[in-house]
CSV table of C-alpha atoms (C1' of nucleotides) in Angstrom, one decimal:
chain,number,residue,atom,x,y,z
A,1,UNK,CA,-4.2,80.6,-4.7
A,2,UNK,CA,-1.7,82.2,-7.0
A,3,UNK,CA,0.6,85.1,-6.8
A,4,UNK,CA,-2.2,87.6,-7.7
A,5,UNK,CA,-3.9,86.7,-4.1
A,6,UNK,CA,-1.0,88.4,-2.7
A,7,UNK,CA,-0.7,91.3,-4.6
A,8,UNK,CA,-2.4,94.2,-2.8
A,9,UNK,CA,-3.6,96.4,-5.7
A,10,UNK,CA,-5.4,93.5,-7.0
A,11,UNK,CA,-7.1,92.6,-3.7
A,12,UNK,CA,-8.2,96.1,-3.5
A,13,UNK,CA,-9.6,96.2,-7.0
A,14,UNK,CA,-11.2,93.0,-6.9
A,15,UNK,CA,-12.9,94.0,-3.4
A,16,UNK,CA,-13.8,97.3,-4.5
A,17,UNK,CA,-15.3,96.6,-7.9
A,18,UNK,CA,-17.3,93.8,-6.4
A,19,UNK,CA,-18.9,96.1,-4.1
A,20,UNK,CA,-19.5,98.6,-6.7
A,21,UNK,CA,-21.2,96.5,-9.1
A,22,UNK,CA,-23.3,95.1,-6.4
A,23,UNK,CA,-24.4,98.2,-5.2
A,24,UNK,CA,-24.7,99.9,-8.6
A,25,UNK,CA,-27.3,96.8,-9.4
A,26,UNK,CA,-29.2,97.6,-6.3
A,27,UNK,CA,-29.7,101.1,-6.8
A,28,UNK,CA,-30.6,101.4,-10.3
A,29,UNK,CA,-34.2,101.0,-9.7
A,30,UNK,CA,-34.2,104.0,-7.6
A,31,UNK,CA,-32.8,105.8,-10.8
A,32,UNK,CA,-29.8,106.4,-9.1
A,33,UNK,CA,-25.9,105.2,-9.8
A,34,UNK,CA,-23.0,104.8,-7.7
A,35,UNK,CA,-21.5,107.7,-9.1
A,36,UNK,CA,-24.7,109.6,-8.0
A,37,UNK,CA,-24.7,108.1,-4.5
A,38,UNK,CA,-21.0,109.2,-4.5
A,39,UNK,CA,-21.7,112.8,-5.0
A,40,UNK,CA,-24.7,112.9,-2.7
A,41,UNK,CA,-22.7,111.3,0.0
A,42,UNK,CA,-20.1,113.9,-0.4
A,43,UNK,CA,-22.6,116.5,-0.1
A,44,UNK,CA,-24.3,115.1,2.7
A,45,UNK,CA,-21.2,115.4,4.5
A,46,UNK,CA,-20.6,119.0,3.1
A,47,UNK,CA,-23.1,120.3,1.1
A,48,UNK,CA,-22.2,123.5,-1.1
A,49,UNK,CA,-18.9,122.3,-2.0
A,50,UNK,CA,-17.1,123.3,-5.3
A,51,UNK,CA,-16.6,121.1,-8.1
A,52,UNK,CA,-12.7,120.6,-7.3
A,53,UNK,CA,-13.3,119.6,-3.9
A,54,UNK,CA,-15.9,117.4,-4.8
A,55,UNK,CA,-13.9,115.8,-7.6
A,56,UNK,CA,-11.4,115.1,-4.6
A,57,UNK,CA,-13.4,113.5,-2.3
A,58,UNK,CA,-15.2,111.3,-4.9
A,59,UNK,CA,-12.1,110.5,-6.9
A,60,UNK,CA,-14.4,111.3,-10.1
A,61,UNK,CA,-12.3,113.2,-12.5
A,62,UNK,CA,-13.5,116.8,-12.8
A,63,UNK,CA,-14.4,116.7,-16.5
A,64,UNK,CA,-16.3,113.5,-15.8
A,65,UNK,CA,-17.8,115.1,-12.8
A,66,UNK,CA,-18.9,118.2,-14.6
A,67,UNK,CA,-21.2,115.9,-16.9
A,68,UNK,CA,-22.6,113.8,-14.1
A,69,UNK,CA,-23.6,117.1,-12.2
A,70,UNK,CA,-25.2,118.1,-15.6
A,71,UNK,CA,-27.2,115.1,-15.5
A,72,UNK,CA,-27.9,115.4,-11.4
A,73,UNK,CA,-29.3,118.9,-12.3
A,74,UNK,CA,-31.6,117.8,-15.0
A,75,UNK,CA,-33.0,115.2,-12.5
A,76,UNK,CA,-33.5,118.3,-10.1
A,77,UNK,CA,-31.0,116.3,-7.4
A,78,UNK,CA,-28.8,119.2,-7.3
A,79,UNK,CA,-28.2,122.9,-8.0
A,80,UNK,CA,-25.1,124.7,-9.1
A,81,UNK,CA,-24.5,128.0,-7.6
A,82,UNK,CA,-21.9,130.4,-9.2
A,83,UNK,CA,-19.4,131.6,-6.3
A,84,UNK,CA,-20.0,135.6,-5.5
A,85,UNK,CA,-16.4,135.9,-4.1
A,86,UNK,CA,-15.1,134.0,-6.7
A,87,UNK,CA,-16.8,133.7,-9.8
A,88,UNK,CA,-14.8,131.1,-11.3
A,89,UNK,CA,-16.0,128.6,-8.4
A,90,UNK,CA,-19.2,126.7,-8.5
A,91,UNK,CA,-20.9,125.4,-5.6
A,92,UNK,CA,-23.0,122.5,-5.6
A,93,UNK,CA,-26.1,122.1,-3.3
A,94,UNK,CA,-28.7,119.2,-2.7
A,95,UNK,CA,-32.1,119.8,-3.6
A,96,UNK,CA,-35.0,118.6,-1.5
A,97,UNK,CA,-35.5,116.0,-4.1
A,98,UNK,CA,-31.7,115.2,-3.8
A,99,UNK,CA,-32.1,114.8,0.0
A,100,UNK,CA,-34.7,112.7,-0.3
A,101,UNK,CA,-33.0,110.1,-2.5
A,102,UNK,CA,-30.2,110.4,-0.2
A,103,UNK,CA,-32.5,109.2,2.7
A,104,UNK,CA,-33.4,106.2,0.5
A,105,UNK,CA,-29.7,105.4,-0.3
A,106,UNK,CA,-28.1,105.8,3.1
A,107,UNK,CA,-29.6,102.7,4.5
A,108,UNK,CA,-28.7,100.7,1.4
A,109,UNK,CA,-25.3,101.6,2.0
A,110,UNK,CA,-25.5,101.0,5.4
A,111,UNK,CA,-26.5,97.4,4.8
A,112,UNK,CA,-23.3,97.2,2.2
A,113,UNK,CA,-21.1,97.9,4.8
A,114,UNK,CA,-22.5,95.6,7.1
A,115,UNK,CA,-22.3,92.7,4.8
A,116,UNK,CA,-18.8,93.6,3.7
A,117,UNK,CA,-17.8,93.4,7.1
A,118,UNK,CA,-19.6,90.1,8.2
A,119,UNK,CA,-17.5,88.2,10.6
A,120,UNK,CA,-15.4,91.1,11.4
A,121,UNK,CA,-15.3,92.1,14.9
A,122,UNK,CA,-15.3,96.0,16.1
A,123,UNK,CA,-11.5,95.8,16.4
A,124,UNK,CA,-11.0,94.2,13.2
A,125,UNK,CA,-13.0,96.6,11.1
A,126,UNK,CA,-11.2,99.3,12.6
A,127,UNK,CA,-8.0,98.2,11.7
A,128,UNK,CA,-9.0,97.4,8.2
A,129,UNK,CA,-10.2,101.1,7.9
A,130,UNK,CA,-7.1,102.4,9.3
A,131,UNK,CA,-4.9,100.6,7.1
A,132,UNK,CA,-6.9,101.5,4.1
A,133,UNK,CA,-6.5,105.2,5.3
A,134,UNK,CA,-2.7,104.4,5.6
A,135,UNK,CA,-2.5,103.2,2.3
A,136,UNK,CA,-4.2,106.1,0.8
A,137,UNK,CA,-1.9,108.4,2.6
A,138,UNK,CA,0.9,106.4,1.3
A,139,UNK,CA,-0.4,107.1,-2.1
A,140,UNK,CA,-1.4,110.6,-2.0
A,141,UNK,CA,2.4,111.4,-0.8
A,142,UNK,CA,3.8,110.6,-4.2
A,143,UNK,CA,1.0,112.4,-5.9
A,144,UNK,CA,2.1,113.6,-9.6
A,145,UNK,CA,5.7,112.9,-8.5
A,146,UNK,CA,5.7,111.2,-12.0
A,147,UNK,CA,4.9,113.9,-14.0
A,148,UNK,CA,6.4,116.8,-11.9
A,149,UNK,CA,10.1,115.4,-12.3
A,150,UNK,CA,10.0,115.6,-16.0
B,1,UNK,CA,-12.6,113.7,9.1
B,2,UNK,CA,-16.2,113.0,8.4
B,3,UNK,CA,-18.7,110.1,8.2
B,4,UNK,CA,-17.3,109.2,4.9
B,5,UNK,CA,-13.9,108.4,6.4
B,6,UNK,CA,-15.3,106.0,8.1
B,7,UNK,CA,-17.2,104.3,5.6
B,8,UNK,CA,-15.3,101.3,4.3
B,9,UNK,CA,-16.8,101.3,0.3
B,10,UNK,CA,-15.4,104.7,0.2
B,11,UNK,CA,-12.0,104.0,1.5
B,12,UNK,CA,-11.8,101.1,-0.7
B,13,UNK,CA,-12.7,103.1,-3.7
B,14,UNK,CA,-10.3,106.1,-2.6
B,15,UNK,CA,-7.3,103.7,-2.1
B,16,UNK,CA,-8.1,101.6,-5.3
B,17,UNK,CA,-8.5,104.5,-7.7
B,18,UNK,CA,-5.6,106.3,-6.2
B,19,UNK,CA,-3.3,103.5,-7.1
B,20,UNK,CA,-5.0,102.9,-10.3
B,21,UNK,CA,-4.7,106.3,-11.8
B,22,UNK,CA,-1.2,106.5,-10.8
B,23,UNK,CA,0.0,103.3,-12.0
B,24,UNK,CA,-2.2,104.3,-15.2
B,25,UNK,CA,-0.2,107.3,-15.9
B,26,UNK,CA,3.0,105.4,-15.2
B,27,UNK,CA,2.6,102.5,-17.8
B,28,UNK,CA,1.4,104.9,-20.7
B,29,UNK,CA,4.7,105.6,-22.1
B,30,UNK,CA,5.1,101.9,-22.3
B,31,UNK,CA,2.0,101.7,-24.5
B,32,UNK,CA,0.3,99.9,-21.6
B,33,UNK,CA,-2.9,100.6,-19.6
B,34,UNK,CA,-4.0,99.4,-16.4
B,35,UNK,CA,-6.5,97.0,-18.1
B,36,UNK,CA,-4.1,95.5,-20.1
B,37,UNK,CA,-1.6,95.0,-17.3
B,38,UNK,CA,-4.4,93.2,-15.7
B,39,UNK,CA,-5.0,90.9,-18.3
B,40,UNK,CA,-1.2,90.0,-18.7
B,41,UNK,CA,-0.9,89.6,-15.0
B,42,UNK,CA,-3.9,87.0,-15.0
B,43,UNK,CA,-2.1,85.1,-17.9
B,44,UNK,CA,1.2,85.2,-16.3
B,45,UNK,CA,-0.6,83.2,-13.8
B,46,UNK,CA,-2.2,81.0,-15.7
B,47,UNK,CA,-1.6,81.2,-19.6
B,48,UNK,CA,-4.3,79.8,-21.7
B,49,UNK,CA,-7.5,80.6,-19.9
B,50,UNK,CA,-10.7,81.3,-21.2
B,51,UNK,CA,-12.5,84.7,-21.7
B,52,UNK,CA,-15.0,84.0,-19.2
B,53,UNK,CA,-12.4,83.1,-16.5
B,54,UNK,CA,-10.5,86.1,-17.4
B,55,UNK,CA,-13.4,88.4,-16.7
B,56,UNK,CA,-13.8,86.8,-13.2
B,57,UNK,CA,-10.1,86.9,-12.3
B,58,UNK,CA,-9.6,90.5,-13.6
B,59,UNK,CA,-13.1,92.1,-12.8
B,60,UNK,CA,-13.5,93.0,-16.2
B,61,UNK,CA,-16.7,92.9,-17.8
B,62,UNK,CA,-16.7,90.1,-20.4
B,63,UNK,CA,-17.9,92.2,-23.3
B,64,UNK,CA,-15.6,94.8,-22.2
B,65,UNK,CA,-13.0,92.1,-22.1
B,66,UNK,CA,-13.5,91.0,-25.6
B,67,UNK,CA,-12.8,94.3,-26.7
B,68,UNK,CA,-10.1,94.9,-24.8
B,69,UNK,CA,-8.4,91.5,-26.0
B,70,UNK,CA,-9.2,92.7,-29.5
B,71,UNK,CA,-6.9,95.6,-28.8
B,72,UNK,CA,-4.0,93.5,-27.3
B,73,UNK,CA,-4.5,90.8,-30.3
B,74,UNK,CA,-3.6,93.6,-32.8
B,75,UNK,CA,-0.9,94.7,-30.8
B,76,UNK,CA,0.5,91.4,-30.8
B,77,UNK,CA,0.3,90.9,-27.1
B,78,UNK,CA,-2.2,87.7,-26.9
B,79,UNK,CA,-3.3,85.3,-29.3
B,80,UNK,CA,-7.0,83.9,-29.3
B,81,UNK,CA,-7.2,80.1,-29.9
B,82,UNK,CA,-10.7,78.2,-30.2
B,83,UNK,CA,-11.2,75.4,-28.1
B,84,UNK,CA,-11.3,72.1,-29.6
B,85,UNK,CA,-12.8,70.1,-27.2
B,86,UNK,CA,-15.9,72.9,-26.7
B,87,UNK,CA,-15.5,75.3,-30.0
B,88,UNK,CA,-17.5,77.7,-27.9
B,89,UNK,CA,-14.6,78.5,-25.7
B,90,UNK,CA,-11.9,80.8,-26.4
B,91,UNK,CA,-8.4,80.4,-24.9
B,92,UNK,CA,-6.1,83.4,-24.7
B,93,UNK,CA,-2.2,82.7,-24.7
B,94,UNK,CA,0.6,85.4,-24.3
B,95,UNK,CA,2.8,85.9,-27.3
B,96,UNK,CA,6.5,86.5,-26.8
B,97,UNK,CA,6.0,90.6,-27.4
B,98,UNK,CA,3.2,90.2,-24.4
B,99,UNK,CA,5.8,88.5,-22.3
B,100,UNK,CA,8.2,91.0,-22.9
B,101,UNK,CA,5.7,93.7,-21.9
B,102,UNK,CA,4.8,91.9,-18.9
B,103,UNK,CA,8.7,91.7,-17.8
B,104,UNK,CA,8.9,95.4,-18.1
B,105,UNK,CA,5.5,95.9,-16.2
B,106,UNK,CA,6.3,93.6,-13.3
B,107,UNK,CA,8.9,95.7,-11.6
B,108,UNK,CA,6.8,98.6,-11.7
B,109,UNK,CA,3.7,96.9,-10.5
B,110,UNK,CA,6.1,95.6,-7.5
B,111,UNK,CA,7.4,99.0,-6.8
B,112,UNK,CA,3.4,100.2,-6.4
B,113,UNK,CA,3.1,97.4,-3.9
B,114,UNK,CA,5.8,98.6,-2.0
B,115,UNK,CA,5.0,102.2,-2.1
B,116,UNK,CA,1.4,101.5,-1.1
B,117,UNK,CA,2.7,99.4,1.9
B,118,UNK,CA,5.1,101.8,3.1
B,119,UNK,CA,5.3,101.9,6.7
B,120,UNK,CA,3.5,98.4,7.3
B,121,UNK,CA,5.3,96.0,8.7
B,122,UNK,CA,5.1,92.4,7.3
B,123,UNK,CA,2.5,91.5,9.8
B,124,UNK,CA,0.2,94.3,9.0
B,125,UNK,CA,0.7,93.8,5.2
B,126,UNK,CA,-0.4,90.5,5.6
B,127,UNK,CA,-3.5,91.4,7.8
B,128,UNK,CA,-4.8,94.0,5.3
B,129,UNK,CA,-4.5,91.4,2.6
B,130,UNK,CA,-6.2,88.7,4.7
B,131,UNK,CA,-9.0,91.2,5.4
B,132,UNK,CA,-9.6,92.1,1.8
B,133,UNK,CA,-9.8,88.5,1.3
B,134,UNK,CA,-12.5,88.1,3.7
B,135,UNK,CA,-14.2,91.2,2.6
B,136,UNK,CA,-14.3,89.8,-0.9
B,137,UNK,CA,-15.6,86.6,0.1
B,138,UNK,CA,-18.2,88.2,2.0
B,139,UNK,CA,-19.4,90.1,-1.3
B,140,UNK,CA,-19.0,87.1,-3.2
B,141,UNK,CA,-21.3,85.2,-1.0
B,142,UNK,CA,-24.1,87.4,-2.1
B,143,UNK,CA,-23.2,87.6,-5.7
B,144,UNK,CA,-26.5,87.9,-7.8
B,145,UNK,CA,-28.6,87.4,-4.7
B,146,UNK,CA,-30.5,90.7,-5.6
B,147,UNK,CA,-31.6,89.4,-9.2
B,148,UNK,CA,-32.1,85.6,-8.7
B,149,UNK,CA,-34.9,86.3,-6.3
B,150,UNK,CA,-37.1,88.4,-8.3
C,1,DC,C1',-31.0,62.8,-35.4
C,2,DA,C1',-33.8,67.2,-34.3
C,3,DC,C1',-35.1,70.0,-30.9
C,4,DC,C1',-34.8,72.5,-26.6
C,5,DG,C1',-32.5,75.0,-22.8
C,6,DT,C1',-28.0,76.3,-21.4
C,7,DT,C1',-23.4,78.1,-21.6
C,8,DA,C1',-19.4,81.0,-24.1
C,9,DT,C1',-18.5,84.8,-26.3
C,10,DT,C1',-19.2,88.7,-29.2
C,11,DT,C1',-21.8,92.5,-31.3
C,12,DG,C1',-25.4,96.9,-31.3
C,13,DC,C1',-25.8,100.6,-28.9
C,14,DA,C1',-25.9,104.1,-25.7
C,15,DT,C1',-23.7,106.3,-21.9
C,16,DT,C1',-19.7,107.3,-19.2
C,17,DT,C1',-15.1,108.4,-19.1
C,18,DA,C1',-10.5,110.8,-19.8
C,19,DC,C1',-7.1,113.7,-21.8
C,20,DA,C1',-6.5,117.8,-23.8
C,21,DA,C1',-8.0,122.4,-25.1
C,22,DA,C1',-11.0,125.8,-24.3
C,23,DT,C1',-12.8,129.6,-21.4
C,24,DA,C1',-13.9,132.5,-17.6
C,25,DA,C1',-12.1,134.8,-13.9
C,26,DC,C1',-8.7,135.4,-10.3
C,27,DT,C1',-3.9,137.3,-8.4
C,28,DC,C1',0.0,140.2,-8.7
C,29,DC,C1',2.8,143.5,-10.3
C,30,DA,C1',4.6,147.0,-13.2
D,1,DT,C1',-4.8,150.1,-15.2
D,2,DG,C1',-3.5,146.3,-18.0
D,3,DG,C1',-0.9,142.5,-18.9
D,4,DA,C1',0.9,137.7,-17.4
D,5,DG,C1',0.7,133.7,-15.3
D,6,DT,C1',-2.6,130.9,-12.4
D,7,DT,C1',-6.7,128.4,-11.2
D,8,DA,C1',-11.8,126.7,-11.7
D,9,DT,C1',-14.8,124.8,-14.6
D,10,DT,C1',-16.3,123.3,-18.8
D,11,DT,C1',-16.1,121.5,-23.8
D,12,DG,C1',-14.2,118.6,-27.8
D,13,DT,C1',-13.5,114.5,-29.1
D,14,DA,C1',-12.1,109.8,-29.0
D,15,DA,C1',-11.7,105.6,-26.4
D,16,DA,C1',-13.7,102.5,-22.7
D,17,DT,C1',-17.8,100.7,-20.7
D,18,DG,C1',-22.1,98.1,-19.9
D,19,DC,C1',-26.5,96.2,-20.6
D,20,DA,C1',-28.9,93.6,-23.7
D,21,DA,C1',-29.5,91.1,-27.8
D,22,DA,C1',-27.3,88.1,-31.1
D,23,DT,C1',-24.6,84.1,-32.6
D,24,DA,C1',-22.3,80.0,-32.1
D,25,DA,C1',-21.8,75.6,-30.0
D,26,DC,C1',-22.9,72.4,-26.2
D,27,DG,C1',-25.6,68.7,-23.5
D,28,DG,C1',-29.2,65.7,-23.0
D,29,DT,C1',-33.9,64.0,-24.5
D,30,DG,C1',-37.4,62.1,-27.4
DNA sequence: CACCGTTATTTGCATTTACAAATAACTCCA
DNA sequence: TGGAGTTATTTGTAAATGCAAATAACGGTG
């Protein structure tokens, strides 16, 4: 065990990408991808949200999200709807097909959560999650610090 | 706070990508990228390791790594060396310029660790790291399960 | 030694990604 | 009302990515 194993961003990335690739591989036969799942999961939580919000909750860059949503629209999973109060905004809605796909993905996602947390008792799992929330909040705090100061 | 905030892979990805983008942005002026840092960090721990090992420790897909290393070689940061015992293997070595860049990146990386863990006491930080190690081990356990069974 | 299956790395190619610029629509204020 | 400055999304374009196929070299066996 070298110094890397004590370096938090490394541990974070290692764990995250391991889950990501495993999940991706598993949902591919369903015609889904990890990014598609992220969008569907976000919409499951709040349907009809705008591109910008979706970008924030999924951590997918907006321009990337645009094209991802293009594809999902072509597949009939979601539908864009221009805002009527504010015509700049675009609201994204899941379609029936999208909901069906979501229903197939949810149990897989749940299983991954279970597997990832194997050997954790409830208290430990909660602590890990709370730590990750705090970590994120810390990073969120200095958002744009680097650019804005210049 | 919706169900997503209790979903571990989501929290992991959110925290990880936030750190990743912030770090990337910061090292860009130095002519570095996050991926370059990952390679240099891995080599700092163990110089002269093979492409395959490097792929594992950095979580960068081998074919991606090949091209990344091409670029780093062009920049004079690393040097490939064909194995003499096994001519299939390629061993990667940091050059002087690579070490110099590493020295400039290390303090930045350390700062990110500090910022990410702001408000954590030593015990909490250690627990978080230990949890992430366990999480990774859990995922590592079922590596390739999906494909091999077929 | 020649062949076969395996392993390490690279290459081909289509897709995904990100930054920056463009577009479109808003708000505010003179 | 008519800019000026801002915000939301998309598009242009170059680079990064990942899968699958290709290449190269290994180990063992006949």
